[in-house]
mmCIF file of N, CA and C in Angstrom:
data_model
loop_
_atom_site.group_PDB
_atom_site.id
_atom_site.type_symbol
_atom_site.label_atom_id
_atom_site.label_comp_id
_atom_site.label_asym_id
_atom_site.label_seq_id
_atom_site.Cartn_x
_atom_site.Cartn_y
_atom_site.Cartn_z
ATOM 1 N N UNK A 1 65.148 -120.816 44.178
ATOM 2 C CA UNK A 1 64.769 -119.624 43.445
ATOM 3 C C UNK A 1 65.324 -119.749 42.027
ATOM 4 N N UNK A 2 64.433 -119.267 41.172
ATOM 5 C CA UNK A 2 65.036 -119.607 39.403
ATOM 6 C C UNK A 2 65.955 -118.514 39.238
ATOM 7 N N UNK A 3 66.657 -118.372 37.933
ATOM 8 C CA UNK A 3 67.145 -117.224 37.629
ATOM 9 C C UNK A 3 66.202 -117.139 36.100
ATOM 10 N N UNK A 4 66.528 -115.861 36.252
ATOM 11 C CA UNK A 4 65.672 -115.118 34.817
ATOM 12 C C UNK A 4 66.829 -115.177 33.929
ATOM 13 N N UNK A 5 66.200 -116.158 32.525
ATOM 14 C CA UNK A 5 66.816 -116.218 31.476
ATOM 15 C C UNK A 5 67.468 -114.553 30.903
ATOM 16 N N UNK A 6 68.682 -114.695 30.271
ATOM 17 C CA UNK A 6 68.984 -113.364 30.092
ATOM 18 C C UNK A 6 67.802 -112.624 28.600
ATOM 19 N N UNK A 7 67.516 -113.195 28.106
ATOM 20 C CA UNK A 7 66.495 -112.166 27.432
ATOM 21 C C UNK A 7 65.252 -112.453 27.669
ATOM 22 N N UNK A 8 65.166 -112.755 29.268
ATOM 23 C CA UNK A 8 63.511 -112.525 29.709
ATOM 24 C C UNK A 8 63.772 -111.222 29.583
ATOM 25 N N UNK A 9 62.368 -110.416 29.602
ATOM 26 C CA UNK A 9 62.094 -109.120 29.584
ATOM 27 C C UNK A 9 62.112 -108.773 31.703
ATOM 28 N N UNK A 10 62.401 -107.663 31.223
ATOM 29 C CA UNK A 10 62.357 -107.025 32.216
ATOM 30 C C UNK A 10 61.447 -105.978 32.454
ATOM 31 N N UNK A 11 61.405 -105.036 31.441
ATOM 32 C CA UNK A 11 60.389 -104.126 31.229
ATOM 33 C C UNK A 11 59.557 -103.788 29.789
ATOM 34 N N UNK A 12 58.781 -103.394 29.735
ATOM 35 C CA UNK A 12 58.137 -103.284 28.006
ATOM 36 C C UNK A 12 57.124 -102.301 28.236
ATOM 37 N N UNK A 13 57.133 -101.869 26.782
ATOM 38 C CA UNK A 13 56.917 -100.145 27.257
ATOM 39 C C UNK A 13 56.819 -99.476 25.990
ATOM 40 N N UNK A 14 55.815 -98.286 25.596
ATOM 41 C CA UNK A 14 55.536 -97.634 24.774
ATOM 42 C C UNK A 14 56.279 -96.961 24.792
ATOM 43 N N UNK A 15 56.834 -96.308 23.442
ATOM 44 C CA UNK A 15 57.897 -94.997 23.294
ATOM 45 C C UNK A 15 57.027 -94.756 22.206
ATOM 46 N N UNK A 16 56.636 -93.599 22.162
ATOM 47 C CA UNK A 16 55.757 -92.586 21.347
ATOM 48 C C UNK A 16 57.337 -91.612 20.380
ATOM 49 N N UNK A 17 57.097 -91.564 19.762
ATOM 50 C CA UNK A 17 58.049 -91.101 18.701
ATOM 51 C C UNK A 17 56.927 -89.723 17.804
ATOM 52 N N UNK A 18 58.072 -88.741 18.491
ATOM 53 C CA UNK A 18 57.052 -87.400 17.429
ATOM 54 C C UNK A 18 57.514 -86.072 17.537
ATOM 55 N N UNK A 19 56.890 -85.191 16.765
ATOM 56 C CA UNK A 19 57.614 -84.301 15.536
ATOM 57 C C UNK A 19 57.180 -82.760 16.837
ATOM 58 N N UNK A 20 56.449 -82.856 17.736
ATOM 59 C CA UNK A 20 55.805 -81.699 18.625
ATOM 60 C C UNK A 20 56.513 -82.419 20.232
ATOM 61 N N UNK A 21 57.694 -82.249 20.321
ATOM 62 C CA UNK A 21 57.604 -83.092 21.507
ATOM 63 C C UNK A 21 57.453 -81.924 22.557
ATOM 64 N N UNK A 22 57.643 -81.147 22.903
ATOM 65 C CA UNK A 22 57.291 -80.244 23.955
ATOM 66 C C UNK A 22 55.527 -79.946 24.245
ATOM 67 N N UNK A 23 54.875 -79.933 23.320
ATOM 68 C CA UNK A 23 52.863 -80.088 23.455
ATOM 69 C C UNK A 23 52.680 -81.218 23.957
ATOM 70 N N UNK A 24 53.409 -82.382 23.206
ATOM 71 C CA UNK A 24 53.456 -84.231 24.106
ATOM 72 C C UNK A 24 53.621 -83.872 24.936
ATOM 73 N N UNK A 25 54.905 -83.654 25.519
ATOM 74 C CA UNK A 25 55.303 -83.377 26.991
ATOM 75 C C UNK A 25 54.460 -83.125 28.024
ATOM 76 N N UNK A 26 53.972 -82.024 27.191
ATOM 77 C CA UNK A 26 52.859 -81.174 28.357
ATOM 78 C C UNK A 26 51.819 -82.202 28.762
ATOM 79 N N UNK A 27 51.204 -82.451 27.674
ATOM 80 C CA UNK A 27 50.089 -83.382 27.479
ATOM 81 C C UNK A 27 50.354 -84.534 28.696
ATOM 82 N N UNK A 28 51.202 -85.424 28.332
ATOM 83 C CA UNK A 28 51.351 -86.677 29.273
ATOM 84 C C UNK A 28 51.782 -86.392 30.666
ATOM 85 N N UNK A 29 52.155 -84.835 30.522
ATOM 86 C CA UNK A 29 52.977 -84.532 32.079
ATOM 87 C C UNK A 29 51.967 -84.190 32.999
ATOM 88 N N UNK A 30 50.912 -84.134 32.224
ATOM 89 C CA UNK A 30 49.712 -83.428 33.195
ATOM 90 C C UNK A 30 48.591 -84.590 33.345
ATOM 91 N N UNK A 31 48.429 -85.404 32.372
ATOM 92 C CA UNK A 31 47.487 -86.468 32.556
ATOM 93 C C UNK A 31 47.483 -88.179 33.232
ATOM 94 N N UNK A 32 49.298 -88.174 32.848
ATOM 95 C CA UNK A 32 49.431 -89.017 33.224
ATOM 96 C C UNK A 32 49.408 -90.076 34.875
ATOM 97 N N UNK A 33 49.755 -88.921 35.720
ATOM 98 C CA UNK A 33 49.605 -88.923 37.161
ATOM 99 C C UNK A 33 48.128 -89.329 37.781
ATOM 100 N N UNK A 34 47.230 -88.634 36.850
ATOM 101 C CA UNK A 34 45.527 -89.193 36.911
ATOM 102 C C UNK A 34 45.494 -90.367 36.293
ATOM 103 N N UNK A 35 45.758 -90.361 35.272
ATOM 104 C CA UNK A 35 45.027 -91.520 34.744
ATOM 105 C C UNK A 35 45.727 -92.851 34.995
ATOM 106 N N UNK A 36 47.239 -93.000 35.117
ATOM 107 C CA UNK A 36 48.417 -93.750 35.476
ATOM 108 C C UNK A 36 48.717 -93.922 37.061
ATOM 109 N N UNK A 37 48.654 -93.177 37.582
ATOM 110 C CA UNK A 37 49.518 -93.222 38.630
ATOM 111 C C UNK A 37 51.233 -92.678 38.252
ATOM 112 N N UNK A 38 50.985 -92.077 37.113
ATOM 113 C CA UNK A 38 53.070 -92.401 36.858
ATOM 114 C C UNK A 38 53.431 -90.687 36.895
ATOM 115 N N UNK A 39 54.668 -90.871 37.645
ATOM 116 C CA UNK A 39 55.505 -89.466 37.399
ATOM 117 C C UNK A 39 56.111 -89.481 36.565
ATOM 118 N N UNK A 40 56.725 -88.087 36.266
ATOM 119 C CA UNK A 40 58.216 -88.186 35.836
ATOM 120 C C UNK A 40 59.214 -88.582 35.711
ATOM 121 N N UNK A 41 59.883 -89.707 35.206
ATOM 122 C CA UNK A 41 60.915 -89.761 35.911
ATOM 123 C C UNK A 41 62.437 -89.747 35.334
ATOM 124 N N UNK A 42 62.194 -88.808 33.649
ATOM 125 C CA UNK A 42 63.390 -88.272 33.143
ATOM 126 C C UNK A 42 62.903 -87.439 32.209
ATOM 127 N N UNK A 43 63.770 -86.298 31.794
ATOM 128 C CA UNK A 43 63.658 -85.666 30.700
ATOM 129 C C UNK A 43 62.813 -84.590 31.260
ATOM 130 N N UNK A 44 62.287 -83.559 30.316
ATOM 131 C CA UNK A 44 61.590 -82.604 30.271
ATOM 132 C C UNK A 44 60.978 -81.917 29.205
ATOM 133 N N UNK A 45 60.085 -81.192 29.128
ATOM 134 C CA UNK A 45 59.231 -79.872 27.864
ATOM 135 C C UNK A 45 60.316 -80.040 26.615
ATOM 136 N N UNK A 46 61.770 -79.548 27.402
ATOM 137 C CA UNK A 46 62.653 -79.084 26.602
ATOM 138 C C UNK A 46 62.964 -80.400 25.610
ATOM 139 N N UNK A 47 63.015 -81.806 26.043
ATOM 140 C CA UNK A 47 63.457 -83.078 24.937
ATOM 141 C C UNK A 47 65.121 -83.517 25.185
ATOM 142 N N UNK A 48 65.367 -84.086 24.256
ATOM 143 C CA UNK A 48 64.450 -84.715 23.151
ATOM 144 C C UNK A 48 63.818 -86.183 23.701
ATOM 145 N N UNK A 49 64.081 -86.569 24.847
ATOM 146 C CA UNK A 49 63.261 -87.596 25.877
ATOM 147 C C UNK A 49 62.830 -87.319 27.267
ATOM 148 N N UNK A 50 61.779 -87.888 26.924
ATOM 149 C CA UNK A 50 60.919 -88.194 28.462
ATOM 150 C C UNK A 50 60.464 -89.625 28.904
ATOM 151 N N UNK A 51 60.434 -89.807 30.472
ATOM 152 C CA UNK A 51 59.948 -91.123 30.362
ATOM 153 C C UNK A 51 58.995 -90.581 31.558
ATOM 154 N N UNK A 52 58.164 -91.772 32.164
ATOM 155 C CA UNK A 52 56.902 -91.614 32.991
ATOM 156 C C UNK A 52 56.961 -93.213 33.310
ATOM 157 N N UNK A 53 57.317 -93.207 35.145
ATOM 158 C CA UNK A 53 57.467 -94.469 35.783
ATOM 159 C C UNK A 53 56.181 -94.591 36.277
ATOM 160 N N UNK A 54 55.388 -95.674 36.912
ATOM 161 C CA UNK A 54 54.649 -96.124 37.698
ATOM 162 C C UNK A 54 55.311 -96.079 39.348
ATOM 163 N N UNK A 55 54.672 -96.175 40.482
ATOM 164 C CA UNK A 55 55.265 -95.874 41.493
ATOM 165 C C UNK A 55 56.163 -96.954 42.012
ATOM 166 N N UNK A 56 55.821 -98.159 41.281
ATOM 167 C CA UNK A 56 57.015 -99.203 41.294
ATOM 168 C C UNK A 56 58.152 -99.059 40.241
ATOM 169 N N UNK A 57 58.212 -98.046 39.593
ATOM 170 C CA UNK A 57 59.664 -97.680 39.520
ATOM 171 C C UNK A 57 59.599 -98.508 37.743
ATOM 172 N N UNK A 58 58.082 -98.747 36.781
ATOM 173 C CA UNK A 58 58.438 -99.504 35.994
ATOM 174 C C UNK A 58 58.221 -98.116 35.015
ATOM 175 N N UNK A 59 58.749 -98.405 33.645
ATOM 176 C CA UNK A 59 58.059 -97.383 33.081
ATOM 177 C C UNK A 59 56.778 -97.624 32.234
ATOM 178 N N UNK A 60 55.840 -96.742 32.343
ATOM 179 C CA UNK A 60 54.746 -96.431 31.427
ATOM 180 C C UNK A 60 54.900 -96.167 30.247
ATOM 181 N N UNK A 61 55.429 -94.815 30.203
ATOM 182 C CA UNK A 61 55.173 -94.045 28.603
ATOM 183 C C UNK A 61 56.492 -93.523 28.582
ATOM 184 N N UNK A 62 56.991 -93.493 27.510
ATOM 185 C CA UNK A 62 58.178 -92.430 26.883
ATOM 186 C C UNK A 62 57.760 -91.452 25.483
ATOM 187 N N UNK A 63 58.350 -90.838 25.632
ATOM 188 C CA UNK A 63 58.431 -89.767 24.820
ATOM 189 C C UNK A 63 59.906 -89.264 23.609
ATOM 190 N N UNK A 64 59.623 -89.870 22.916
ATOM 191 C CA UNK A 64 61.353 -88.885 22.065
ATOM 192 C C UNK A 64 61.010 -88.407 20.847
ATOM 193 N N UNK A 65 61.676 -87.179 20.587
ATOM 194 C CA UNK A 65 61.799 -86.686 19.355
ATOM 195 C C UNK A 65 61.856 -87.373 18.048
ATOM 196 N N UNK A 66 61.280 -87.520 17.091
ATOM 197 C CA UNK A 66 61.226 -88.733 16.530
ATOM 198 C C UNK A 66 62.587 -87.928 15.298
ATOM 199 N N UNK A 67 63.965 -86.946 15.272
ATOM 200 C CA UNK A 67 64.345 -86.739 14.603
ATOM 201 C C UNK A 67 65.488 -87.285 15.139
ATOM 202 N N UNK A 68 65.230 -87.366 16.790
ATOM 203 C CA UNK A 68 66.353 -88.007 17.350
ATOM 204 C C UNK A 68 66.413 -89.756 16.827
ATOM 205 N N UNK A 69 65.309 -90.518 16.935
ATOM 206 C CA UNK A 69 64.919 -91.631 16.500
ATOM 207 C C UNK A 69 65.757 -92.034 15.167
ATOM 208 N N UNK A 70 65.235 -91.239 14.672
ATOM 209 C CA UNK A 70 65.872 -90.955 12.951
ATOM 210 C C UNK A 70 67.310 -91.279 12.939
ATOM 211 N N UNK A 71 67.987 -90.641 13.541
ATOM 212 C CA UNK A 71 69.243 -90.081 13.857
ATOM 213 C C UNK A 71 70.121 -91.651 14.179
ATOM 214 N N UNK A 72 69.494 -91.997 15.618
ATOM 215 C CA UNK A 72 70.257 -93.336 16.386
ATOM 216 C C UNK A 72 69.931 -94.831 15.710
ATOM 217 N N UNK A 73 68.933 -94.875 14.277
ATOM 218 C CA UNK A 73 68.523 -95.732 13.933
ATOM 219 C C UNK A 73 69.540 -95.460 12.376
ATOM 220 N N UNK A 74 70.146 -94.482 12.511
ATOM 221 C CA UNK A 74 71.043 -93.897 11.090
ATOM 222 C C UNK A 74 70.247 -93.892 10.170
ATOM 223 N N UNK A 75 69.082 -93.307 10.422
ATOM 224 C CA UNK A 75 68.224 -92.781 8.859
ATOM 225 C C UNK A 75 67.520 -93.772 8.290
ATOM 226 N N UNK A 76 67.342 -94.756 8.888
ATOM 227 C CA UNK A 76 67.029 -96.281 8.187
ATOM 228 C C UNK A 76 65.885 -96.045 8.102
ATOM 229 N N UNK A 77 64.706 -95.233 7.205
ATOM 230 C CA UNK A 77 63.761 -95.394 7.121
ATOM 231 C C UNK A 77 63.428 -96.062 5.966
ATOM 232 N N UNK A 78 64.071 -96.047 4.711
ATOM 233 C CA UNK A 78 63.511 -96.666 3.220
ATOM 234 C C UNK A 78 62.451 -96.898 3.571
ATOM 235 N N UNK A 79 61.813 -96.951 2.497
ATOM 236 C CA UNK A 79 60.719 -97.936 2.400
ATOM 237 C C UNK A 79 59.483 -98.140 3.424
ATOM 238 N N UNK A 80 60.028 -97.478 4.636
ATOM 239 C CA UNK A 80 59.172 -97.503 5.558
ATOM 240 C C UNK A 80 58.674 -96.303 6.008
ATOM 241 N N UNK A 81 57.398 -95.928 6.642
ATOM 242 C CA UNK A 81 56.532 -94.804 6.601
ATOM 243 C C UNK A 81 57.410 -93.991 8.442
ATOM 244 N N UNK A 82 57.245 -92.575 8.335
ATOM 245 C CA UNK A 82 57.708 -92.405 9.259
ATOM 246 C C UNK A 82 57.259 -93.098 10.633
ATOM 247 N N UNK A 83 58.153 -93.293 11.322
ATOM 248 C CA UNK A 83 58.124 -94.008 12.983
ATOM 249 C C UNK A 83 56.740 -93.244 13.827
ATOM 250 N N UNK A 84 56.235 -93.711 14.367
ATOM 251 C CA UNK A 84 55.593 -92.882 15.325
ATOM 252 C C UNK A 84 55.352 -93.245 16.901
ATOM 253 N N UNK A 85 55.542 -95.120 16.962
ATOM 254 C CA UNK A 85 56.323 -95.610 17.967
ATOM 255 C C UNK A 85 56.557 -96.746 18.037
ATOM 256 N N UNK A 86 57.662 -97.005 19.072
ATOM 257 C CA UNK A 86 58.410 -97.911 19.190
ATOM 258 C C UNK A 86 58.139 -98.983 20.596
ATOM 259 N N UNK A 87 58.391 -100.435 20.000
ATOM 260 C CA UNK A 87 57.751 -101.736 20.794
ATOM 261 C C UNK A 87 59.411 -100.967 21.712
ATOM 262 N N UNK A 88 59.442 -101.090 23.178
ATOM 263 C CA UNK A 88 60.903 -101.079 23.788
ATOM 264 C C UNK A 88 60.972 -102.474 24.754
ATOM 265 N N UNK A 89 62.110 -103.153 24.794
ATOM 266 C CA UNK A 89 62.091 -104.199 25.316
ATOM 267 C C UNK A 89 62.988 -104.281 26.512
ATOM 268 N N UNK A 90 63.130 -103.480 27.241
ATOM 269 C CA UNK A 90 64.209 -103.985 28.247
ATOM 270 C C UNK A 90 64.842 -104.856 28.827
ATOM 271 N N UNK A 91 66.207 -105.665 28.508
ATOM 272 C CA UNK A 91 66.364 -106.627 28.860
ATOM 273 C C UNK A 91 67.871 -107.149 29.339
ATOM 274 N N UNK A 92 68.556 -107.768 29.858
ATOM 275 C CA UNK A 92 69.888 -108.483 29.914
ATOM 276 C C UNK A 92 70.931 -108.287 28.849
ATOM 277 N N UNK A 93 70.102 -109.493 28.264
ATOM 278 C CA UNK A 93 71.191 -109.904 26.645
ATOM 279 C C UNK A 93 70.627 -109.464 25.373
ATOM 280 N N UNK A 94 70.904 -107.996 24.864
ATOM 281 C CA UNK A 94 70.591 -107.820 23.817
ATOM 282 C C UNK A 94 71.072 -108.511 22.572
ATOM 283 N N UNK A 95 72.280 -109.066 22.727
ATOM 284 C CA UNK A 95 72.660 -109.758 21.176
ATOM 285 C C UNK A 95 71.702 -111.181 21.313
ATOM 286 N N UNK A 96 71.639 -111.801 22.539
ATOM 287 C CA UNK A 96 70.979 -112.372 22.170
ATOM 288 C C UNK A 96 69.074 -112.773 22.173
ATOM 289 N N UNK A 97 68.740 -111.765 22.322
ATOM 290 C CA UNK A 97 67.610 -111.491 21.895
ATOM 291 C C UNK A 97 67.463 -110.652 20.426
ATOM 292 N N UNK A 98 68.623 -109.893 20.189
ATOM 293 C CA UNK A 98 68.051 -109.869 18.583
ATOM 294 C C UNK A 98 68.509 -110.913 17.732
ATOM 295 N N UNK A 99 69.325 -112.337 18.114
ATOM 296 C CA UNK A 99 69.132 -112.809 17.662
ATOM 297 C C UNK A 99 67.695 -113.847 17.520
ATOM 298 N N UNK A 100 67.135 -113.821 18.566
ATOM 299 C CA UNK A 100 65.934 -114.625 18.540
ATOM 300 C C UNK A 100 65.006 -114.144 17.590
ATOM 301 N N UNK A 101 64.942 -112.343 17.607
ATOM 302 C CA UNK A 101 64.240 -111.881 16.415
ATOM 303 C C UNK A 101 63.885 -111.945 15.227
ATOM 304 N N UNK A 102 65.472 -112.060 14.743
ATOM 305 C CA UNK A 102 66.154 -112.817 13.549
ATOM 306 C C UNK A 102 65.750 -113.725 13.159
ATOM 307 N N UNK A 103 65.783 -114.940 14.028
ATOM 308 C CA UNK A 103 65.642 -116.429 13.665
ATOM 309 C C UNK A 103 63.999 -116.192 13.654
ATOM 310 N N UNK A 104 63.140 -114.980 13.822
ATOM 311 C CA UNK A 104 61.925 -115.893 13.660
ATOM 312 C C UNK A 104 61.284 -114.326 12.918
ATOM 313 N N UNK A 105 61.867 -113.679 11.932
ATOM 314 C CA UNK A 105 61.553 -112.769 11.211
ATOM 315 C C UNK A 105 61.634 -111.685 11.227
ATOM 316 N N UNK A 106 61.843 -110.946 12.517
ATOM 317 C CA UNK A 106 62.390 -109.560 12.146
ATOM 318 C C UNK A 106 63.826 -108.943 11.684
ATOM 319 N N UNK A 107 64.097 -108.062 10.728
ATOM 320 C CA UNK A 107 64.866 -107.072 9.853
ATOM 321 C C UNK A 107 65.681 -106.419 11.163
ATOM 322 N N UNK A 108 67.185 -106.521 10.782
ATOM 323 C CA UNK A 108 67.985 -105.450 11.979
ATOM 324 C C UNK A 108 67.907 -104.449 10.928
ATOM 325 N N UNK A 109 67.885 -103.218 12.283
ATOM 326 C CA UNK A 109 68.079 -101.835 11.351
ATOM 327 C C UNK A 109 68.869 -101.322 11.896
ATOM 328 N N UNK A 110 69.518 -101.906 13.124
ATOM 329 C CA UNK A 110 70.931 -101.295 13.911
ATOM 330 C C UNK A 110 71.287 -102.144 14.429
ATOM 331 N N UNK A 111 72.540 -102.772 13.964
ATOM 332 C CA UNK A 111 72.922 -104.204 15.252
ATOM 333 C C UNK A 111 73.102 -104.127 16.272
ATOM 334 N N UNK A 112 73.332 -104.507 17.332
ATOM 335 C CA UNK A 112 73.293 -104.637 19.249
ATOM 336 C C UNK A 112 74.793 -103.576 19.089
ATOM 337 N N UNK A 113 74.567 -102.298 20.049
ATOM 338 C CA UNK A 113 75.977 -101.453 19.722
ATOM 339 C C UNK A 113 75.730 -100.756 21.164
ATOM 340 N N UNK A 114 76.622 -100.755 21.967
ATOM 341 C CA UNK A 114 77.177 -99.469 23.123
ATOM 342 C C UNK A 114 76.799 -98.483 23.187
ATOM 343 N N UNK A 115 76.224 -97.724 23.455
ATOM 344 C CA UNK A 115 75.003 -96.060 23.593
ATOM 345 C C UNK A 115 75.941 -95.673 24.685
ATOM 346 N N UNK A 116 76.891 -95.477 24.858
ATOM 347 C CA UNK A 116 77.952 -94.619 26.052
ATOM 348 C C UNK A 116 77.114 -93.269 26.127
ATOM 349 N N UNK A 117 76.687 -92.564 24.815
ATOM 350 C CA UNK A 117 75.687 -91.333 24.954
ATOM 351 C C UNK A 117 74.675 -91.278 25.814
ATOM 352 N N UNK A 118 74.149 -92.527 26.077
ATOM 353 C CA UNK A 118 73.118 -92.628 26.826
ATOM 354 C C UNK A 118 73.802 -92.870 28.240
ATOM 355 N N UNK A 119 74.663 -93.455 28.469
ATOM 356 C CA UNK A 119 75.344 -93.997 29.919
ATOM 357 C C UNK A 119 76.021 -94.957 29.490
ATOM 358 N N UNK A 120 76.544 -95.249 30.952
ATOM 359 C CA UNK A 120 77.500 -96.530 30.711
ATOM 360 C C UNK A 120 76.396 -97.410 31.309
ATOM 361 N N UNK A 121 77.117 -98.322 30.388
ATOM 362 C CA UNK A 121 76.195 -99.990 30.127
ATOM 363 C C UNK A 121 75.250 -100.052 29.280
ATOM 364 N N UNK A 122 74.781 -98.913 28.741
ATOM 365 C CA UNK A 122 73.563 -99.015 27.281
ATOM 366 C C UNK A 122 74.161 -99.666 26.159
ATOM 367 N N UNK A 123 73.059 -100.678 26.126
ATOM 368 C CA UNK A 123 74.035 -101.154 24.742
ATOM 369 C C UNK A 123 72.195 -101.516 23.759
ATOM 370 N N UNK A 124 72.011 -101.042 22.790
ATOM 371 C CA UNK A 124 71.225 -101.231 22.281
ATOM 372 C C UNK A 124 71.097 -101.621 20.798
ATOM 373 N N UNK A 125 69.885 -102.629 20.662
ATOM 374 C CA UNK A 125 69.396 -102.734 18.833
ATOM 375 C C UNK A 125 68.324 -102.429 18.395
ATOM 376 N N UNK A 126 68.043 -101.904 17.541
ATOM 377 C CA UNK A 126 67.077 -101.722 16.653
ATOM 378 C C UNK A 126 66.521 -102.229 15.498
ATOM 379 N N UNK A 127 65.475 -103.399 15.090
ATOM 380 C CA UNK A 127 64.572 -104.052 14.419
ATOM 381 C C UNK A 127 63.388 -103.633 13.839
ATOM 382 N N UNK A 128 62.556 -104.298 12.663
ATOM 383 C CA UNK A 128 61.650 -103.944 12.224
ATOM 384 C C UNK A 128 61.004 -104.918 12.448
ATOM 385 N N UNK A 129 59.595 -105.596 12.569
ATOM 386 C CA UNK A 129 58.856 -106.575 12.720
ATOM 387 C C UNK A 129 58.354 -107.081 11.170
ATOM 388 N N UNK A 130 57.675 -107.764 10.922
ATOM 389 C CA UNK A 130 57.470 -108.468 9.304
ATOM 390 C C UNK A 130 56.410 -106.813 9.042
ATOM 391 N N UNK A 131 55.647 -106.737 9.921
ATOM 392 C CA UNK A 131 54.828 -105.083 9.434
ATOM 393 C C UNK A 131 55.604 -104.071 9.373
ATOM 394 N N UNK A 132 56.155 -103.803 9.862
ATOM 395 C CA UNK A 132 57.318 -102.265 9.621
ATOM 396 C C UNK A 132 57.276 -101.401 10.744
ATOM 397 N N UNK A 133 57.310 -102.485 12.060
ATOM 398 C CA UNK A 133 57.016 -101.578 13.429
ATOM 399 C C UNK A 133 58.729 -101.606 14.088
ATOM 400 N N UNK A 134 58.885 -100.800 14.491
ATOM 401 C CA UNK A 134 60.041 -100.575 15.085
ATOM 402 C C UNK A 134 60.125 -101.119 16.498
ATOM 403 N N UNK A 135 61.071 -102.009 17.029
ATOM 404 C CA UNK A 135 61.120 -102.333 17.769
ATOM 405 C C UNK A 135 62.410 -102.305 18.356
ATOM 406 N N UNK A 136 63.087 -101.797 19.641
ATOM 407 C CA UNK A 136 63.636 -101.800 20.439
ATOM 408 C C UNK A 136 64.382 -102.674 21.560
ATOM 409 N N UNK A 137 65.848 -103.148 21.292
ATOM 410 C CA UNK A 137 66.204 -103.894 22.915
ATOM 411 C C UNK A 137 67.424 -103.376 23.692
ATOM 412 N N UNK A 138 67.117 -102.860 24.605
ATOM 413 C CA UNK A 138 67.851 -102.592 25.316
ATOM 414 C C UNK A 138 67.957 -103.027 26.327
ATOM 415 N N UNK A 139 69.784 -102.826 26.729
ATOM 416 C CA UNK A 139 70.260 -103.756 28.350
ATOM 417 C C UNK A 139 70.661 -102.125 29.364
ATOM 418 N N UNK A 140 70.821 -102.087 29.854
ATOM 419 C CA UNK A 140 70.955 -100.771 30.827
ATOM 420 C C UNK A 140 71.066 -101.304 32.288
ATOM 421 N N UNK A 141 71.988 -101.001 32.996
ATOM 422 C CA UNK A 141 72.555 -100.976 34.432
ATOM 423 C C UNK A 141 71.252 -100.831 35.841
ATOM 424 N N UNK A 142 70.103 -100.575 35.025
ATOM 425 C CA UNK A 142 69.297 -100.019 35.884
ATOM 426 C C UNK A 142 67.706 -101.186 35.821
#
């Protein structure tokens, strides 16, 4: 049996980033089950995240406040047009997958750092791609 390199992906996944998140909410909380197959499976109306698993437990869609976004990325917008969503990469070894980023063109906009806010074992970075897309890696216990 192989082992999975530590920045194979594990999961990958839309995070929708936006300014109405409770109408989102509604929206994906009601459609998604039809058209997906996916529940709930964090957050709520209230914010500032939601996510929506498939029944294998992967996730589909997320949802966050994009002021929260703002916030955990420390304002790093310059130059760049507001967020509206984010590539998310779930994975092992975040330092070293943003370094792979690095070496082949994407901009850090938050180096690989500990999210204890989020739980223990979040440790996440935040990147821009050569277009100005925000992209996401995170390692998480789960």
């Amino acid at each position: 049996m192989s082992t999975r390199p530590p920045i194979m992906v594990d999961t990958l996944h839309p995070r929708l980033l936006v300014d109405c998140f409770d109408d989102c909410f509604r929206l994906y909380d009601n459609i998604l089950g039809v058209l997906a197959d996916a529940k709930l499976s964090e957050g709520s109306a209230a914010g500032p995240y939601a996510r929506w698993n498939s029944s294998d437990g992967k996730p589909v869609l997320a949802l966050l406040d994009n002021a929260e976004m703002t916030a955990m990325t420390g304002g790093a917008t310059t130059g760049t047009p507001v967020d509206r969503a984010a590539l998310v990469f779930r994975l092992a070894d975040v330092d070293a997958a943003q370094q792979l980023c690095e070496r082949h063109g994407a901009t850090v906009v938050s180096p690989a750092a500990d999210r204890p806010e989020w739980g223990p074992e979040i440790r996440i970075a935040y990147l821009r791609d050569p277009a100005g897309t925000l992209i996401e890696l995170q390692a998480s216990p789960d």
